[in-house]
Amino acid sequence: MGKPTGFLEFPRQTQEYLPVAERLKNYQEFVLRLPDDKATTQGARCMDCGIPFCNNACPVNNIIPDWNDLVFRGQWQRALTVLHSTNNFPEFTGRICPSPCEAACTLGFNAEAVGIKSIEQAIIDKAWAEGWVTPQPAAVKTGKKVAVVGGGPAGLATAQQLARAGHFVTVFEKNNRVGGLLRYGIPDFKLDKSLIDRRVKQLEAEGVSFRTGVLVGADKLPAGIASDAREAITAGRLEAEFDAVVLTGGSETPRDLPVPGRELAGVHFALEFLIPQNHEVAGDGANPVSARDANVVVIGGGDTGSDCVGTSYRHGAKSVTQFELMPQPPEQENKALTWPYWPNKLRTSSSHLEGDTRREYSIATKEFIGANGKLTGVKAVRLEWNNGKMIEIAGSEEVFPAERVFLAMGFTNPVAVVLDAFGVAKDARGNARATTEGANAYTTNVPKVFAAGDIRRGQSLVVWAIREGRQCARAVDEFLMGSSVLPR
Ligand SMILES: Cc1cc2nc3c(=O)[nH]c(=O)nc-3n(C[C@H](O)[C@H](O)[C@H](O)COP(=O)(O)OP(=O)(O)OC[C@H]3O[C@@H](n4cnc5c(N)ncnc54)[C@H](O)[C@@H]3O)c2cc1C
Ligand code: SF4
């Protein structure tokens, strides 16, 4: 373990942020990597618990106590090897993971958790800077061909694992660049896109081919689903040309709010604002949706909503209000009741603190109000919650001025037309039906067609997408070769 008395001697320390005034000037990352000496001290706090709850809570089961100890001892390259043994892309999770590991850290029970995520980022950022992250091409090729449909974190993890097992992997992506929601969705200020580009280069050097701007299984997509496709490929053609097909297309159907006035100009799905913003930062042309000088109402209290808040402030919004249907959670969880599980508690993101964000809880949208076809306000009603039942409070209607509304209420299911094109059966929520355990893990009802990531589990987290991609790769390798040495 780190230093036996480290947890008594040193406080938790995480990364520093650039001041708000500085970071609102652009879309660059503003979280500063923990310097080596501070990461070392933070590693010293780890108690190397007999039952490492952090490791159990982490969806990729990062071997956290080991790399904490190695960082404490200054053995950074060995820490990198341990980190990479469970996670293909720690630079993504080290930036944007909500860190269930820290919620589960034993030290967090009556003190402050080890700064696990900061240490993770410190290891991988140092590794890239030192040139320790290099391609690992397979020594022997199998001659088997695998198509991966969707270049998000699930697709990239699947592709990397399968290429390292010696298969020829082609990733098909409908957008003009790969990365999925990491690329087009999550703002640049949370994740710099050059981090994806350098991983893509690594995958290419390991033998993965990328075909961008190619839509698989459909000629066109339902409204509200972004696509830069210039070309379409049928499901049948992929099945004929490849030994296995892995569907990692995400869960892209946004939840709508069909109240009166939904058609007014100024009411947008969150990704109609966030995706063009990523394109603008990438130099692809201006975002047609502007929040400049607008009163913005973001409907939905999760990550996507928070990203709309931060992006609105960077546009120069006049005011930002965020609605959440559920009651305000407690500021502090009751650890005795919740630990080591993910607690329900008030979460204030860095974006919320970039302006005077008004956060409204127990509130429901009744109507979008407008004049001359343009949004001018949102009529909402306060709610009372009784045994999980939502009751509108009579006479509590209020109109919030708004020229922009961003609907950030989550995503309901993957695009059905693509699953239908392959004949893949769906579960009750419309996700690709496939289990994660047993002999048929990640297999769909269609021979040689697999599914992983949000397309299988529904909208989730990057770390779950990486886990599923890794596990699915092993299932595909077993299917192709009869056995696999890939980790699960
Ligand atoms: C705004 C926003 C912010 C988020 N913030 C966080 C966060 O901070 N932390 C976190 O952990 N998670 C976050 N998430 C969730 C996370 O991004 C997703 O859970 C994760 O990206 C899912 O990975 P995936 O590979 O399964 O799917 P995706 O990332 O959705 O990738 C799927 C890819 O498949 C492509 N595709 C789909 N269909 C086809 C087809 N037919 N042909 C070709 N290509 C196709 C899509 O274009 C896309 O590139 C956020 C999500 C959103 C929307
Ligand atoms: S739970 Fe916390 S203290 Fe225990 S091993 Fe994990 S990081 Fe270290």
Tab-separated table of C-alpha atoms in Angstrom, residues 239 245 247 419 421-425 433 443-450:
chain	number	residue	atom	x	y	z
A	239	GLU	CA	-22.980	-9.753	-43.171
A	245	VAL	CA	-20.558	-7.765	-37.196
A	247	LEU	CA	-23.364	-3.186	-33.479
A	419	LEU	CA	-31.687	-2.847	-35.672
A	421	ALA	CA	-32.327	-3.865	-40.975
A	422	PHE	CA	-30.268	-6.604	-39.301
A	423	GLY	CA	-33.374	-8.334	-37.927
A	424	VAL	CA	-32.034	-7.901	-34.394
A	425	ALA	CA	-34.638	-8.541	-31.680
A	433	ARG	CA	-31.512	-7.814	-26.997
A	443	THR	CA	-24.739	-12.234	-29.180
A	444	THR	CA	-28.018	-11.136	-30.707
A	445	ASN	CA	-30.633	-13.452	-32.190
A	446	VAL	CA	-28.970	-13.020	-35.598
A	447	PRO	CA	-26.049	-15.346	-36.324
A	448	LYS	CA	-22.636	-13.617	-36.138
A	449	VAL	CA	-24.199	-10.236	-35.166
A	450	PHE	CA	-23.186	-8.888	-31.725
